[in-house]
Amino acid sequence: MMSYLHTGKEEYLQTAKRVAHYFMANIPDDGVIPIDFRQPAEPKLEDDTAAAIAACGLIEIAKAAGKHEKDLYLQAALKLLKTLDRFRSDWTKDCDCILKNGSAAYLTNKHHHSIIYGDYYFMEAAFKLKGNDLYLW
């Protein structure tokens, strides 16, 4: 999506939409994003960071999409963000992160931990929804 924003080339927007449709088609009913859409059922590994990043991208696609498809991307982003907010965030003063279940790579031994850029994209998505985002990229 960023390539489209920087160049205005329609093929980049269409590519972003194709990737978004694949992602949206694989969002589980509970809205919790797995670390790999093709991972085995057990262990169930999650990636809150991927959900936050995807939500940001979906919001950007919604801004560029026509009026007939805008809501498709926006609703998917909202589903991801609501799931993160309700079930995967720690808003207490005892925690120095927001998102709890980030994962950097499927084949590593460490999963379900905070990742700073997960928190960044979660907040960026919230600012985008409010219309207060500052596009730094």
mmCIF file with all atom_site columns, C-alpha atoms in Angstrom:
data_model
loop_
_atom_site.group_PDB
_atom_site.id
_atom_site.type_symbol
_atom_site.label_atom_id
_atom_site.label_alt_id
_atom_site.label_comp_id
_atom_site.label_asym_id
_atom_site.label_entity_id
_atom_site.label_seq_id
_atom_site.pdbx_PDB_ins_code
_atom_site.Cartn_x
_atom_site.Cartn_y
_atom_site.Cartn_z
_atom_site.occupancy
_atom_site.B_iso_or_equiv
_atom_site.pdbx_formal_charge
_atom_site.auth_seq_id
_atom_site.auth_comp_id
_atom_site.auth_asym_id
_atom_site.auth_atom_id
_atom_site.pdbx_PDB_model_num
ATOM 1   C CA . MET A 1 1   ? 0.000   0.000   0.000  1.00 0.00 ? 1   MET A CA 1
ATOM 2   C CA . MET A 1 2   ? 2.869   2.348   0.755  1.00 0.00 ? 2   MET A CA 1
ATOM 3   C CA . SER A 1 3   ? 4.218   1.845   -2.766 1.00 0.00 ? 3   SER A CA 1
ATOM 4   C CA . TYR A 1 4   ? 0.871   3.019   -4.131 1.00 0.00 ? 4   TYR A CA 1
ATOM 5   C CA . LEU A 1 5   ? 0.829   6.038   -1.811 1.00 0.00 ? 5   LEU A CA 1
ATOM 6   C CA . HIS A 1 6   ? 4.305   7.093   -2.929 1.00 0.00 ? 6   HIS A CA 1
ATOM 7   C CA . THR A 1 7   ? 3.903   6.445   -6.659 1.00 0.00 ? 7   THR A CA 1
ATOM 8   C CA . GLY A 1 8   ? 0.181   6.545   -7.417 1.00 0.00 ? 8   GLY A CA 1
ATOM 9   C CA . LYS A 1 9   ? 0.611   3.428   -9.580 1.00 0.00 ? 9   LYS A CA 1
ATOM 10  C CA . GLU A 1 10  ? -2.709  1.602   -9.725 1.00 0.00 ? 10  GLU A CA 1
ATOM 11  C CA . GLU A 1 11  ? -1.038  -1.830  -9.935 1.00 0.00 ? 11  GLU A CA 1
ATOM 12  C CA . TYR A 1 12  ? 0.366   -1.332  -6.432 1.00 0.00 ? 12  TYR A CA 1
ATOM 13  C CA . LEU A 1 13  ? -3.102  -0.596  -5.080 1.00 0.00 ? 13  LEU A CA 1
ATOM 14  C CA . GLN A 1 14  ? -4.475  -3.698  -6.803 1.00 0.00 ? 14  GLN A CA 1
ATOM 15  C CA . THR A 1 15  ? -1.662  -5.806  -5.341 1.00 0.00 ? 15  THR A CA 1
ATOM 16  C CA . ALA A 1 16  ? -2.376  -4.430  -1.874 1.00 0.00 ? 16  ALA A CA 1
ATOM 17  C CA . LYS A 1 17  ? -6.043  -5.326  -2.300 1.00 0.00 ? 17  LYS A CA 1
ATOM 18  C CA . ARG A 1 18  ? -5.186  -8.892  -3.374 1.00 0.00 ? 18  ARG A CA 1
ATOM 19  C CA . VAL A 1 19  ? -2.962  -9.353  -0.322 1.00 0.00 ? 19  VAL A CA 1
ATOM 20  C CA . ALA A 1 20  ? -5.670  -7.834  1.877  1.00 0.00 ? 20  ALA A CA 1
ATOM 21  C CA . HIS A 1 21  ? -8.295  -10.198 0.501  1.00 0.00 ? 21  HIS A CA 1
ATOM 22  C CA . TYR A 1 22  ? -6.101  -13.199 1.250  1.00 0.00 ? 22  TYR A CA 1
ATOM 23  C CA . PHE A 1 23  ? -5.535  -11.916 4.784  1.00 0.00 ? 23  PHE A CA 1
ATOM 24  C CA . MET A 1 24  ? -9.217  -11.109 5.356  1.00 0.00 ? 24  MET A CA 1
ATOM 25  C CA . ALA A 1 25  ? -10.297 -14.525 4.053  1.00 0.00 ? 25  ALA A CA 1
ATOM 26  C CA . ASN A 1 26  ? -8.068  -16.134 6.678  1.00 0.00 ? 26  ASN A CA 1
ATOM 27  C CA . ILE A 1 27  ? -9.071  -14.095 9.720  1.00 0.00 ? 27  ILE A CA 1
ATOM 28  C CA . PRO A 1 28  ? -10.454 -16.642 12.210 1.00 0.00 ? 28  PRO A CA 1
ATOM 29  C CA . ASP A 1 29  ? -13.926 -16.087 13.620 1.00 0.00 ? 29  ASP A CA 1
ATOM 30  C CA . ASP A 1 30  ? -12.465 -15.019 16.975 1.00 0.00 ? 30  ASP A CA 1
ATOM 31  C CA . GLY A 1 31  ? -10.328 -12.378 15.246 1.00 0.00 ? 31  GLY A CA 1
ATOM 32  C CA . VAL A 1 32  ? -7.100  -13.689 16.794 1.00 0.00 ? 32  VAL A CA 1
ATOM 33  C CA . ILE A 1 33  ? -4.444  -13.830 14.083 1.00 0.00 ? 33  ILE A CA 1
ATOM 34  C CA . PRO A 1 34  ? -2.268  -16.946 14.013 1.00 0.00 ? 34  PRO A CA 1
ATOM 35  C CA . ILE A 1 35  ? 1.457   -16.583 13.472 1.00 0.00 ? 35  ILE A CA 1
ATOM 36  C CA . ASP A 1 36  ? 0.990   -18.580 10.251 1.00 0.00 ? 36  ASP A CA 1
ATOM 37  C CA . PHE A 1 37  ? -2.339  -19.110 8.506  1.00 0.00 ? 37  PHE A CA 1
ATOM 38  C CA . ARG A 1 38  ? -1.230  -22.662 7.643  1.00 0.00 ? 38  ARG A CA 1
ATOM 39  C CA . GLN A 1 39  ? 0.174   -23.621 11.035 1.00 0.00 ? 39  GLN A CA 1
ATOM 40  C CA . PRO A 1 40  ? -0.907  -26.869 12.715 1.00 0.00 ? 40  PRO A CA 1
ATOM 41  C CA . ALA A 1 41  ? -3.810  -26.679 15.179 1.00 0.00 ? 41  ALA A CA 1
ATOM 42  C CA . GLU A 1 42  ? -1.423  -27.226 18.097 1.00 0.00 ? 42  GLU A CA 1
ATOM 43  C CA . PRO A 1 43  ? 0.379   -25.418 19.431 1.00 0.00 ? 43  PRO A CA 1
ATOM 44  C CA . LYS A 1 44  ? -1.873  -22.469 18.690 1.00 0.00 ? 44  LYS A CA 1
ATOM 45  C CA . LEU A 1 45  ? 0.549   -19.602 18.133 1.00 0.00 ? 45  LEU A CA 1
ATOM 46  C CA . GLU A 1 46  ? -0.723  -16.054 17.802 1.00 0.00 ? 46  GLU A CA 1
ATOM 47  C CA . ASP A 1 47  ? 0.704   -12.822 16.426 1.00 0.00 ? 47  ASP A CA 1
ATOM 48  C CA . ASP A 1 48  ? -0.888  -9.655  17.746 1.00 0.00 ? 48  ASP A CA 1
ATOM 49  C CA . THR A 1 49  ? 1.786   -7.610  15.991 1.00 0.00 ? 49  THR A CA 1
ATOM 50  C CA . ALA A 1 50  ? 0.691   -8.949  12.595 1.00 0.00 ? 50  ALA A CA 1
ATOM 51  C CA . ALA A 1 51  ? -2.916  -8.074  13.435 1.00 0.00 ? 51  ALA A CA 1
ATOM 52  C CA . ALA A 1 52  ? -1.988  -4.476  14.295 1.00 0.00 ? 52  ALA A CA 1
ATOM 53  C CA . ILE A 1 53  ? 0.126   -4.057  11.151 1.00 0.00 ? 53  ILE A CA 1
ATOM 54  C CA . ALA A 1 54  ? -2.623  -5.543  8.989  1.00 0.00 ? 54  ALA A CA 1
ATOM 55  C CA . ALA A 1 55  ? -5.215  -3.226  10.546 1.00 0.00 ? 55  ALA A CA 1
ATOM 56  C CA . CYS A 1 56  ? -3.084  -0.204  9.588  1.00 0.00 ? 56  CYS A CA 1
ATOM 57  C CA . GLY A 1 57  ? -2.761  -1.446  6.033  1.00 0.00 ? 57  GLY A CA 1
ATOM 58  C CA . LEU A 1 58  ? -6.470  -2.182  5.753  1.00 0.00 ? 58  LEU A CA 1
ATOM 59  C CA . ILE A 1 59  ? -7.301  1.332   6.921  1.00 0.00 ? 59  ILE A CA 1
ATOM 60  C CA . GLU A 1 60  ? -4.980  2.787   4.273  1.00 0.00 ? 60  GLU A CA 1
ATOM 61  C CA . ILE A 1 61  ? -6.604  0.616   1.594  1.00 0.00 ? 61  ILE A CA 1
ATOM 62  C CA . ALA A 1 62  ? -10.033 1.767   2.784  1.00 0.00 ? 62  ALA A CA 1
ATOM 63  C CA . LYS A 1 63  ? -8.939  5.384   2.291  1.00 0.00 ? 63  LYS A CA 1
ATOM 64  C CA . ALA A 1 64  ? -7.896  4.652   -1.301 1.00 0.00 ? 64  ALA A CA 1
ATOM 65  C CA . ALA A 1 65  ? -10.730 2.280   -2.201 1.00 0.00 ? 65  ALA A CA 1
ATOM 66  C CA . GLY A 1 66  ? -13.883 3.335   -3.942 1.00 0.00 ? 66  GLY A CA 1
ATOM 67  C CA . LYS A 1 67  ? -17.008 4.043   -1.928 1.00 0.00 ? 67  LYS A CA 1
ATOM 68  C CA . HIS A 1 68  ? -18.469 0.597   -2.695 1.00 0.00 ? 68  HIS A CA 1
ATOM 69  C CA . GLU A 1 69  ? -15.559 -1.333  -1.200 1.00 0.00 ? 69  GLU A CA 1
ATOM 70  C CA . LYS A 1 70  ? -14.265 1.024   1.480  1.00 0.00 ? 70  LYS A CA 1
ATOM 71  C CA . ASP A 1 71  ? -16.331 -0.555  4.263  1.00 0.00 ? 71  ASP A CA 1
ATOM 72  C CA . LEU A 1 72  ? -15.047 -4.051  3.465  1.00 0.00 ? 72  LEU A CA 1
ATOM 73  C CA . TYR A 1 73  ? -11.507 -3.065  4.447  1.00 0.00 ? 73  TYR A CA 1
ATOM 74  C CA . LEU A 1 74  ? -12.539 -0.826  7.300  1.00 0.00 ? 74  LEU A CA 1
ATOM 75  C CA . GLN A 1 75  ? -14.724 -3.509  8.904  1.00 0.00 ? 75  GLN A CA 1
ATOM 76  C CA . ALA A 1 76  ? -11.883 -6.053  8.737  1.00 0.00 ? 76  ALA A CA 1
ATOM 77  C CA . ALA A 1 77  ? -9.532  -3.543  10.383 1.00 0.00 ? 77  ALA A CA 1
ATOM 78  C CA . LEU A 1 78  ? -12.073 -2.821  13.102 1.00 0.00 ? 78  LEU A CA 1
ATOM 79  C CA . LYS A 1 79  ? -12.523 -6.536  13.815 1.00 0.00 ? 79  LYS A CA 1
ATOM 80  C CA . LEU A 1 80  ? -8.776  -6.921  14.313 1.00 0.00 ? 80  LEU A CA 1
ATOM 81  C CA . LEU A 1 81  ? -8.479  -3.827  16.492 1.00 0.00 ? 81  LEU A CA 1
ATOM 82  C CA . LYS A 1 82  ? -11.498 -4.705  18.641 1.00 0.00 ? 82  LYS A CA 1
ATOM 83  C CA . THR A 1 83  ? -10.092 -8.180  19.253 1.00 0.00 ? 83  THR A CA 1
ATOM 84  C CA . LEU A 1 84  ? -6.714  -6.724  20.206 1.00 0.00 ? 84  LEU A CA 1
ATOM 85  C CA . ASP A 1 85  ? -8.299  -4.165  22.508 1.00 0.00 ? 85  ASP A CA 1
ATOM 86  C CA . ARG A 1 86  ? -10.705 -6.542  24.243 1.00 0.00 ? 86  ARG A CA 1
ATOM 87  C CA . PHE A 1 87  ? -8.646  -9.706  24.535 1.00 0.00 ? 87  PHE A CA 1
ATOM 88  C CA . ARG A 1 88  ? -4.965  -9.075  23.838 1.00 0.00 ? 88  ARG A CA 1
ATOM 89  C CA . SER A 1 89  ? -4.143  -5.723  25.453 1.00 0.00 ? 89  SER A CA 1
ATOM 90  C CA . ASP A 1 90  ? -2.850  -4.850  28.881 1.00 0.00 ? 90  ASP A CA 1
ATOM 91  C CA . TRP A 1 91  ? -3.854  -1.324  29.812 1.00 0.00 ? 91  TRP A CA 1
ATOM 92  C CA . THR A 1 92  ? -2.632  -1.526  33.419 1.00 0.00 ? 92  THR A CA 1
ATOM 93  C CA . LYS A 1 93  ? 0.181   0.563   34.870 1.00 0.00 ? 93  LYS A CA 1
ATOM 94  C CA . ASP A 1 94  ? 1.988   -2.676  35.758 1.00 0.00 ? 94  ASP A CA 1
ATOM 95  C CA . CYS A 1 95  ? 2.835   -3.457  32.151 1.00 0.00 ? 95  CYS A CA 1
ATOM 96  C CA . ASP A 1 96  ? 5.184   -1.524  29.883 1.00 0.00 ? 96  ASP A CA 1
ATOM 97  C CA . CYS A 1 97  ? 3.514   -2.784  26.720 1.00 0.00 ? 97  CYS A CA 1
ATOM 98  C CA . ILE A 1 98  ? 0.019   -2.840  25.264 1.00 0.00 ? 98  ILE A CA 1
ATOM 99  C CA . LEU A 1 99  ? -0.138  -5.958  23.081 1.00 0.00 ? 99  LEU A CA 1
ATOM 100 C CA . LYS A 1 100 ? 0.777   -9.175  24.851 1.00 0.00 ? 100 LYS A CA 1
ATOM 101 C CA . ASN A 1 101 ? 1.084   -11.879 22.203 1.00 0.00 ? 101 ASN A CA 1
ATOM 102 C CA . GLY A 1 102 ? 3.504   -10.810 19.520 1.00 0.00 ? 102 GLY A CA 1
ATOM 103 C CA . SER A 1 103 ? 5.620   -13.340 17.678 1.00 0.00 ? 103 SER A CA 1
ATOM 104 C CA . ALA A 1 104 ? 8.619   -12.545 15.523 1.00 0.00 ? 104 ALA A CA 1
ATOM 105 C CA . ALA A 1 105 ? 8.894   -15.801 13.584 1.00 0.00 ? 105 ALA A CA 1
ATOM 106 C CA . TYR A 1 106 ? 7.126   -19.142 13.520 1.00 0.00 ? 106 TYR A CA 1
ATOM 107 C CA . LEU A 1 107 ? 10.269  -21.250 13.859 1.00 0.00 ? 107 LEU A CA 1
ATOM 108 C CA . THR A 1 108 ? 11.725  -19.453 16.881 1.00 0.00 ? 108 THR A CA 1
ATOM 109 C CA . ASN A 1 109 ? 11.362  -20.709 20.431 1.00 0.00 ? 109 ASN A CA 1
ATOM 110 C CA . LYS A 1 110 ? 9.969   -17.455 21.803 1.00 0.00 ? 110 LYS A CA 1
ATOM 111 C CA . HIS A 1 111 ? 6.322   -16.616 21.181 1.00 0.00 ? 111 HIS A CA 1
ATOM 112 C CA . HIS A 1 112 ? 3.587   -14.554 22.790 1.00 0.00 ? 112 HIS A CA 1
ATOM 113 C CA . HIS A 1 113 ? 5.641   -11.647 24.045 1.00 0.00 ? 113 HIS A CA 1
ATOM 114 C CA . SER A 1 114 ? 5.462   -7.911  23.633 1.00 0.00 ? 114 SER A CA 1
ATOM 115 C CA . ILE A 1 115 ? 7.041   -6.360  20.548 1.00 0.00 ? 115 ILE A CA 1
ATOM 116 C CA . ILE A 1 116 ? 7.422   -2.588  20.530 1.00 0.00 ? 116 ILE A CA 1
ATOM 117 C CA . TYR A 1 117 ? 6.369   -2.143  16.918 1.00 0.00 ? 117 TYR A CA 1
ATOM 118 C CA . GLY A 1 118 ? 3.176   -4.088  17.614 1.00 0.00 ? 118 GLY A CA 1
ATOM 119 C CA . ASP A 1 119 ? 2.226   -1.383  20.099 1.00 0.00 ? 119 ASP A CA 1
ATOM 120 C CA . TYR A 1 120 ? 3.251   1.285   17.583 1.00 0.00 ? 120 TYR A CA 1
ATOM 121 C CA . TYR A 1 121 ? 1.022   -0.040  14.802 1.00 0.00 ? 121 TYR A CA 1
ATOM 122 C CA . PHE A 1 122 ? -1.858  -0.610  17.224 1.00 0.00 ? 122 PHE A CA 1
ATOM 123 C CA . MET A 1 123 ? -1.706  3.054   18.248 1.00 0.00 ? 123 MET A CA 1
ATOM 124 C CA . GLU A 1 124 ? -1.142  4.205   14.662 1.00 0.00 ? 124 GLU A CA 1
ATOM 125 C CA . ALA A 1 125 ? -4.302  2.378   13.607 1.00 0.00 ? 125 ALA A CA 1
ATOM 126 C CA . ALA A 1 126 ? -6.269  4.043   16.413 1.00 0.00 ? 126 ALA A CA 1
ATOM 127 C CA . PHE A 1 127 ? -4.992  7.466   15.317 1.00 0.00 ? 127 PHE A CA 1
ATOM 128 C CA . LYS A 1 128 ? -5.862  6.678   11.690 1.00 0.00 ? 128 LYS A CA 1
ATOM 129 C CA . LEU A 1 129 ? -9.438  5.883   12.731 1.00 0.00 ? 129 LEU A CA 1
ATOM 130 C CA . LYS A 1 130 ? -9.680  9.167   14.613 1.00 0.00 ? 130 LYS A CA 1
ATOM 131 C CA . GLY A 1 131 ? -8.270  11.077  11.639 1.00 0.00 ? 131 GLY A CA 1
ATOM 132 C CA . ASN A 1 132 ? -5.292  12.240  13.712 1.00 0.00 ? 132 ASN A CA 1
ATOM 133 C CA . ASP A 1 133 ? -2.600  10.146  12.097 1.00 0.00 ? 133 ASP A CA 1
ATOM 134 C CA . LEU A 1 134 ? 0.734   11.545  11.067 1.00 0.00 ? 134 LEU A CA 1
ATOM 135 C CA . TYR A 1 135 ? 1.961   9.615   8.070  1.00 0.00 ? 135 TYR A CA 1
ATOM 136 C CA . LEU A 1 136 ? 5.723   9.200   8.589  1.00 0.00 ? 136 LEU A CA 1
ATOM 137 C CA . TRP A 1 137 ? 6.449   6.620   5.918  1.00 0.00 ? 137 TRP A CA 1
#
